[in-house]
PDB file of C-alpha atoms in Angstrom:
ATOM      1  CA  PRO C   1     123.904 117.342 124.048  1.00 56.00           C
ATOM      2  CA  ASP C   2     121.452 114.245 123.453  1.00 61.00           C
ATOM      3  CA  PRO C   3     119.593 114.303 120.225  1.00 69.00           C
ATOM      4  CA  ASP C   4     115.759 115.645 120.599  1.00 80.00           C
ATOM      5  CA  ARG C   5     113.065 113.202 119.490  1.00 82.00           C
ATOM      6  CA  THR C   6     112.769 114.733 115.675  1.00 82.00           C
ATOM      7  CA  GLU C   7     116.929 113.774 115.493  1.00 85.00           C
ATOM      8  CA  ARG C   8     116.002 110.468 117.185  1.00 88.00           C
ATOM      9  CA  GLU C   9     113.089 109.408 114.611  1.00 89.00           C
ATOM     10  CA  ALA C  10     115.467 110.662 111.716  1.00 88.00           C
ATOM     11  CA  MET C  11     118.208 108.613 113.181  1.00 91.00           C
ATOM     12  CA  LEU C  12     116.016 105.325 112.913  1.00 92.00           C
ATOM     13  CA  ILE C  13     114.597 106.425 109.464  1.00 92.00           C
ATOM     14  CA  ALA C  14     118.433 106.465 108.348  1.00 91.00           C
ATOM     15  CA  GLN C  15     119.166 103.098 109.885  1.00 92.00           C
ATOM     16  CA  ARG C  16     115.845 101.230 108.505  1.00 92.00           C
ATOM     17  CA  ILE C  17     117.056 103.070 105.008  1.00 92.00           C
ATOM     18  CA  GLY C  18     120.498 101.215 105.395  1.00 91.00           C
ATOM     19  CA  GLU C  19     118.789  97.859 105.668  1.00 91.00           C
ATOM     20  CA  LEU C  20     116.323  98.445 102.794  1.00 91.00           C
ATOM     21  CA  ILE C  21     119.421  99.388 100.726  1.00 90.00           C
ATOM     22  CA  ALA C  22     121.313  96.704 101.622  1.00 89.00           C
ATOM     23  CA  THR C  23     118.721  93.875 101.517  1.00 88.00           C
ATOM     24  CA  LYS C  24     115.679  94.674  99.396  1.00 87.00           C
ATOM     25  CA  LYS C  25     114.770  94.658  95.739  1.00 87.00           C
ATOM     26  CA  VAL C  26     111.747  95.996  93.950  1.00 85.00           C
ATOM     27  CA  VAL C  27     110.190  95.166  90.873  1.00 84.00           C
ATOM     28  CA  GLU C  28     110.307  96.589  87.820  1.00 84.00           C
ATOM     29  CA  ARG C  29     108.173  96.668  84.606  1.00 82.00           C
ATOM     30  CA  ASP C  30     109.529  97.363  81.148  1.00 81.00           C
ATOM     31  CA  LYS C  31     107.328  99.680  79.506  1.00 80.00           C
ATOM     32  CA  GLN C  32     108.059  98.249  76.279  1.00 81.00           C
ATOM     33  CA  THR C  33     107.917  94.544  76.361  1.00 85.00           C
ATOM     34  CA  ASN C  34     106.043  94.530  79.798  1.00 83.00           C
ATOM     35  CA  ALA C  35     108.538  92.092  80.988  1.00 86.00           C
ATOM     36  CA  VAL C  36     108.703  92.269  84.851  1.00 86.00           C
ATOM     37  CA  THR C  37     112.359  92.083  86.183  1.00 88.00           C
ATOM     38  CA  MET C  38     113.937  92.398  90.158  1.00 88.00           C
ATOM     39  CA  ARG C  39     116.743  95.277  90.765  1.00 88.00           C
ATOM     40  CA  PRO C  40     118.227  96.173  94.054  1.00 88.00           C
ATOM     41  CA  ILE C  41     116.229  98.863  95.651  1.00 89.00           C
ATOM     42  CA  THR C  42     118.063 102.806  95.322  1.00 87.00           C
ATOM     43  CA  TYR C  43     117.622 105.591  97.483  1.00 87.00           C
ATOM     44  CA  GLY C  44     115.897 107.371  94.553  1.00 84.00           C
ATOM     45  CA  ASP C  45     112.736 105.023  95.613  1.00 87.00           C
ATOM     46  CA  ILE C  46     112.265 105.999  98.977  1.00 89.00           C
ATOM     47  CA  VAL C  47     110.251 108.524  99.864  1.00 88.00           C
ATOM     48  CA  ILE C  48     109.660 109.993 103.621  1.00 86.00           C
ATOM     49  CA  LEU C  49     106.224 111.337 104.208  1.00 84.00           C
ATOM     50  CA  LEU C  50     106.075 114.127 106.969  1.00 81.00           C
ATOM     51  CA  ARG C  51     102.821 115.132 108.554  1.00 75.00           C
ATOM     52  CA  SER C  52     104.861 118.793 108.621  1.00 65.00           C
ATOM     53  CA  MET C  53     107.761 119.686 106.252  1.00 61.00           C
ATOM     54  CA  LYS C  54     107.885 123.146 107.579  1.00 62.00           C
ATOM     55  CA  HIS C  55     108.755 122.069 111.156  1.00 63.00           C
ATOM     56  CA  LYS C  56     110.527 118.669 110.552  1.00 75.00           C
ATOM     57  CA  GLY C  57     111.788 118.436 106.851  1.00 76.00           C
ATOM     58  CA  ASP C  58     114.996 120.463 107.213  1.00 75.00           C
ATOM     59  CA  ASP C  59     115.883 118.684 110.449  1.00 79.00           C
ATOM     60  CA  TYR C  60     115.140 115.247 108.996  1.00 84.00           C
ATOM     61  CA  ALA C  61     117.665 116.222 105.841  1.00 82.00           C
ATOM     62  CA  THR C  62     120.064 117.667 108.003  1.00 80.00           C
ATOM     63  CA  VAL C  63     120.511 114.117 109.839  1.00 86.00           C
ATOM     64  CA  LEU C  64     120.229 111.877 107.304  1.00 86.00           C
ATOM     65  CA  ARG C  65     123.182 113.456 105.117  1.00 82.00           C
ATOM     66  CA  GLU C  66     125.189 113.310 108.075  1.00 83.00           C
ATOM     67  CA  CYS C  67     124.400 109.891 108.010  1.00 86.00           C
ATOM     68  CA  GLY C  68     125.843 109.309 104.273  1.00 84.00           C
ATOM     69  CA  ILE C  69     122.250 109.263 102.637  1.00 87.00           C
ATOM     70  CA  PRO C  70     121.893 111.739  99.944  1.00 83.00           C
ATOM     71  CA  VAL C  71     117.982 113.424 100.367  1.00 83.00           C
ATOM     72  CA  HIS C  72     116.306 116.514  98.508  1.00 74.00           C
ATOM     73  CA  SER C  73     113.525 118.109 100.940  1.00 69.00           C
ATOM     74  CA  ASP C  74     111.294 120.078  99.468  1.00 63.00           C
ATOM     75  CA  SER C  75     110.979 122.286 102.365  1.00 56.00           C
ATOM     76  CA  SER C  76     114.736 123.028 102.298  1.00 51.00           C
ATOM     77  CA  THR C  77     116.368 126.576 100.644  1.00 53.00           C
ATOM     78  CA  GLY C  78     119.769 125.075 101.165  1.00 59.00           C
ATOM     79  CA  TYR C  79     119.704 123.382  97.807  1.00 63.00           C
ATOM     80  CA  PHE C  80     119.393 126.538  95.963  1.00 65.00           C
ATOM     81  CA  GLU C  81     122.459 127.725  97.888  1.00 72.00           C
ATOM     82  CA  SER C  82     125.088 124.704  97.281  1.00 83.00           C
ATOM     83  CA  MET C  83     128.005 125.356  95.297  1.00 88.00           C
ATOM     84  CA  GLU C  84     127.201 122.833  92.684  1.00 92.00           C
ATOM     85  CA  VAL C  85     123.472 124.155  91.709  1.00 91.00           C
ATOM     86  CA  ASN C  86     124.962 127.820  91.845  1.00 93.00           C
ATOM     87  CA  ASP C  87     127.408 126.793  89.396  1.00 95.00           C
ATOM     88  CA  ILE C  88     124.938 125.791  86.712  1.00 95.00           C
ATOM     89  CA  LEU C  89     122.675 127.915  87.581  1.00 95.00           C
ATOM     90  CA  ALA C  90     125.608 130.677  86.867  1.00 95.00           C
ATOM     91  CA  LEU C  91     125.990 129.089  83.729  1.00 96.00           C
ATOM     92  CA  LEU C  92     122.555 129.123  82.497  1.00 96.00           C
ATOM     93  CA  LYS C  93     122.474 132.690  83.188  1.00 96.00           C
ATOM     94  CA  VAL C  94     125.508 133.139  80.930  1.00 96.00           C
ATOM     95  CA  LEU C  95     124.247 131.062  78.486  1.00 95.00           C
ATOM     96  CA  ASP C  96     120.997 133.507  78.491  1.00 94.00           C
ATOM     97  CA  ASN C  97     122.866 136.649  78.073  1.00 92.00           C
ATOM     98  CA  ARG C  98     126.852 136.335  78.010  1.00 87.00           C
ATOM     99  CA  ALA C  99     127.008 139.958  79.001  1.00 90.00           C
ATOM    100  CA  GLN C 100     126.557 139.290  82.707  1.00 92.00           C
ATOM    101  CA  ASP C 101     129.502 139.791  84.398  1.00 94.00           C
ATOM    102  CA  ILE C 102     128.831 138.002  87.920  1.00 94.00           C
ATOM    103  CA  PRO C 103     127.363 134.882  86.521  1.00 95.00           C
ATOM    104  CA  LEU C 104     130.535 134.373  84.388  1.00 95.00           C
ATOM    105  CA  ALA C 105     132.899 135.228  87.219  1.00 95.00           C
ATOM    106  CA  ALA C 106     131.369 132.469  88.908  1.00 95.00           C
ATOM    107  CA  VAL C 107     131.219 130.107  86.140  1.00 96.00           C
ATOM    108  CA  LEU C 108     135.117 130.930  85.897  1.00 96.00           C
ATOM    109  CA  ARG C 109     136.058 130.386  89.029  1.00 94.00           C
ATOM    110  CA  SER C 110     133.989 127.217  89.109  1.00 94.00           C
ATOM    111  CA  PRO C 111     135.661 123.813  87.772  1.00 93.00           C
ATOM    112  CA  ILE C 112     133.608 123.917  84.983  1.00 94.00           C
ATOM    113  CA  ALA C 113     135.955 126.121  83.526  1.00 93.00           C
ATOM    114  CA  SER C 114     138.633 124.370  84.988  1.00 90.00           C
ATOM    115  CA  LEU C 115     141.167 127.833  85.010  1.00 92.00           C
ATOM    116  CA  PRO C 116     144.289 127.402  86.713  1.00 87.00           C
ATOM    117  CA  ASP C 117     144.398 128.988  90.119  1.00 90.00           C
ATOM    118  CA  PRO C 118     140.976 130.668  89.591  1.00 92.00           C
ATOM    119  CA  GLU C 119     141.196 133.831  91.699  1.00 91.00           C
ATOM    120  CA  ASP C 120     144.623 134.477  90.566  1.00 93.00           C
ATOM    121  CA  ALA C 121     143.239 134.295  86.971  1.00 93.00           C
ATOM    122  CA  LEU C 122     140.616 136.557  87.506  1.00 94.00           C
ATOM    123  CA  ALA C 123     142.712 139.354  89.123  1.00 94.00           C
ATOM    124  CA  ARG C 124     145.072 138.901  86.491  1.00 93.00           C
ATOM    125  CA  ILE C 125     142.282 139.637  83.558  1.00 94.00           C
ATOM    126  CA  ARG C 126     141.048 142.748  85.655  1.00 92.00           C
ATOM    127  CA  ILE C 127     144.604 143.999  85.823  1.00 93.00           C
ATOM    128  CA  ALA C 128     145.469 143.482  81.783  1.00 92.00           C
ATOM    129  CA  TYR C 129     142.207 145.655  81.449  1.00 91.00           C
ATOM    130  CA  PRO C 130     142.187 148.041  84.094  1.00 89.00           C
ATOM    131  CA  SER C 131     139.554 150.467  82.788  1.00 87.00           C
ATOM    132  CA  ARG C 132     136.482 150.542  84.058  1.00 83.00           C
ATOM    133  CA  ALA C 133     135.056 151.511  80.388  1.00 86.00           C
ATOM    134  CA  ILE C 134     135.929 148.061  79.715  1.00 91.00           C
ATOM    135  CA  ALA C 135     133.081 145.135  81.527  1.00 93.00           C
ATOM    136  CA  PHE C 136     134.799 142.210  82.850  1.00 94.00           C
ATOM    137  CA  ASN C 137     133.197 140.109  80.006  1.00 94.00           C
ATOM    138  CA  ASP C 138     134.817 142.001  77.496  1.00 95.00           C
ATOM    139  CA  ALA C 139     138.368 141.795  79.545  1.00 95.00           C
ATOM    140  CA  VAL C 140     137.490 138.170  79.272  1.00 95.00           C
ATOM    141  CA  ARG C 141     137.054 138.158  75.611  1.00 94.00           C
ATOM    142  CA  ARG C 142     139.966 140.315  74.730  1.00 94.00           C
ATOM    143  CA  TYR C 143     142.242 138.597  77.137  1.00 93.00           C
ATOM    144  CA  ALA C 144     141.723 135.252  75.372  1.00 92.00           C
ATOM    145  CA  HIS C 145     141.679 136.522  71.595  1.00 90.00           C
ATOM    146  CA  ASP C 146     143.740 139.830  70.906  1.00 86.00           C
ATOM    147  CA  GLY C 147     147.013 138.163  70.622  1.00 76.00           C
ATOM    148  CA  LYS C 148     148.633 139.779  73.629  1.00 83.00           C
ATOM    149  CA  HIS C 149     148.439 137.098  75.644  1.00 79.00           C
ATOM    150  CA  ASP C 150     150.430 133.594  74.995  1.00 81.00           C
ATOM    151  CA  ASP C 151     149.839 131.766  77.914  1.00 88.00           C
ATOM    152  CA  GLU C 152     148.047 128.732  79.981  1.00 91.00           C
ATOM    153  CA  LEU C 153     145.071 131.036  81.062  1.00 93.00           C
ATOM    154  CA  ALA C 154     144.245 132.509  77.320  1.00 93.00           C
ATOM    155  CA  ALA C 155     144.374 129.060  76.135  1.00 94.00           C
ATOM    156  CA  LYS C 156     141.728 128.107  78.592  1.00 94.00           C
ATOM    157  CA  LEU C 157     139.419 130.688  78.343  1.00 95.00           C
ATOM    158  CA  ARG C 158     139.518 130.305  74.516  1.00 95.00           C
ATOM    159  CA  ASP C 159     138.396 126.638  75.380  1.00 95.00           C
ATOM    160  CA  ILE C 160     135.445 127.480  77.941  1.00 95.00           C
ATOM    161  CA  LEU C 161     134.488 130.440  75.498  1.00 96.00           C
ATOM    162  CA  ALA C 162     134.001 127.954  72.852  1.00 96.00           C
ATOM    163  CA  LYS C 163     131.903 125.719  75.075  1.00 96.00           C
ATOM    164  CA  ILE C 164     129.790 128.412  76.137  1.00 96.00           C
ATOM    165  CA  ASP C 165     129.309 129.392  72.494  1.00 95.00           C
ATOM    166  CA  HIS C 166     128.688 125.644  71.960  1.00 95.00           C
ATOM    167  CA  TRP C 167     126.070 125.765  74.603  1.00 96.00           C
ATOM    168  CA  ARG C 168     124.479 128.863  73.320  1.00 94.00           C
ATOM    169  CA  GLU C 169     123.721 127.024  70.019  1.00 94.00           C
ATOM    170  CA  MET C 170     122.920 124.044  71.426  1.00 94.00           C
ATOM    171  CA  ALA C 171     120.128 125.732  74.204  1.00 93.00           C
ATOM    172  CA  ARG C 172     118.297 127.347  71.159  1.00 92.00           C
ATOM    173  CA  ARG C 173     117.756 123.845  69.475  1.00 92.00           C
ATOM    174  CA  ARG C 174     117.782 121.114  72.181  1.00 93.00           C
ATOM    175  CA  PRO C 175     115.805 120.561  75.773  1.00 93.00           C
ATOM    176  CA  LEU C 176     117.205 122.556  78.409  1.00 94.00           C
ATOM    177  CA  ALA C 177     117.757 119.277  80.448  1.00 94.00           C
ATOM    178  CA  GLU C 178     119.589 117.664  77.078  1.00 95.00           C
ATOM    179  CA  LEU C 179     121.928 120.709  77.633  1.00 96.00           C
ATOM    180  CA  ILE C 180     122.292 120.600  81.324  1.00 96.00           C
ATOM    181  CA  TRP C 181     123.494 116.338  80.794  1.00 96.00           C
ATOM    182  CA  ASP C 182     125.758 117.465  77.990  1.00 95.00           C
ATOM    183  CA  VAL C 183     127.657 120.146  80.485  1.00 96.00           C
ATOM    184  CA  TYR C 184     128.101 117.392  83.129  1.00 96.00           C
ATOM    185  CA  ASP C 185     129.042 114.901  80.491  1.00 94.00           C
ATOM    186  CA  SER C 186     131.433 117.020  78.613  1.00 93.00           C
ATOM    187  CA  THR C 187     133.215 118.797  81.993  1.00 94.00           C
ATOM    188  CA  GLY C 188     132.898 115.744  84.436  1.00 93.00           C
ATOM    189  CA  TYR C 189     131.245 118.376  86.711  1.00 94.00           C
ATOM    190  CA  LEU C 190     129.078 115.217  87.789  1.00 93.00           C
ATOM    191  CA  ALA C 191     132.023 112.908  88.589  1.00 92.00           C
ATOM    192  CA  PHE C 192     134.151 115.931  90.135  1.00 93.00           C
ATOM    193  CA  CYS C 193     130.997 116.513  92.691  1.00 91.00           C
ATOM    194  CA  ALA C 194     130.682 113.116  93.397  1.00 89.00           C
ATOM    195  CA  GLY C 195     134.453 113.170  94.778  1.00 90.00           C
ATOM    196  CA  LEU C 196     134.113 115.880  97.118  1.00 86.00           C
ATOM    197  CA  LEU C 197     133.065 115.805 100.470  1.00 79.00           C
ATOM    198  CA  GLY C 198     129.471 115.124 100.621  1.00 78.00           C
ATOM    199  CA  GLY C 199     129.481 113.846  97.085  1.00 85.00           C
ATOM    200  CA  GLU C 200     126.696 111.910  97.286  1.00 83.00           C
ATOM    201  CA  GLN C 201     124.285 114.666  98.053  1.00 82.00           C
ATOM    202  CA  ARG C 202     126.057 116.952  95.651  1.00 87.00           C
ATOM    203  CA  LYS C 203     125.311 114.114  92.575  1.00 88.00           C
ATOM    204  CA  ALA C 204     121.875 113.884  94.127  1.00 86.00           C
ATOM    205  CA  ASN C 205     121.211 117.885  93.877  1.00 87.00           C
ATOM    206  CA  LEU C 206     122.620 118.109  90.414  1.00 92.00           C
ATOM    207  CA  ILE C 207     120.539 115.256  89.047  1.00 91.00           C
ATOM    208  CA  ASP C 208     117.550 116.292  90.803  1.00 88.00           C
ATOM    209  CA  LEU C 209     117.952 119.962  88.860  1.00 91.00           C
ATOM    210  CA  HIS C 210     118.319 117.865  85.696  1.00 93.00           C
ATOM    211  CA  ASP C 211     115.335 116.308  86.295  1.00 89.00           C
ATOM    212  CA  ARG C 212     113.492 119.626  87.224  1.00 86.00           C
ATOM    213  CA  ALA C 213     114.844 120.904  83.614  1.00 89.00           C
TER     214      ALA C 213
END
């Protein structure tokens, strides 16, 4: 079907943004020395003001993303539903309370943990300790540390559990934004997401989460 008026407007805006990125520079002033320099414009310098975010914001965001332009819309709920943001939020829940089974499973399934065949790994952990009296988070720690399992999965679990303990300690002493950036840096998660389909948008989402923190 032919694009409607909103889609046509968004496509024209996407074209204009592409022109700005390719040709324009902005003035940047150093806060300490007051020196003025020119630098190429970035996507983060551009803001689109709409009369009604409720009716157009998400439609504009969809078209811009399809054109390869990373965008954040304050009206969009999809931001908090994205895989990469959910992974980090699940990790933060575990750092707040490591006895939470569902967030821990989400972290172990994610690239943050880097488990071999994550779905199979979670099943192996549960099969190893099938009793309902043993919570999933306890089963994970037992598989990693009780000495019965001398395999790659146990080693990977010990590694991610050590990182979680490190981040929990860091969370008590350092600002949340610094903690989140340490997760990105030490796991390579930001670079990993940037390499996925829609990577520029995923990277922008993660940087926005850090900025919010």
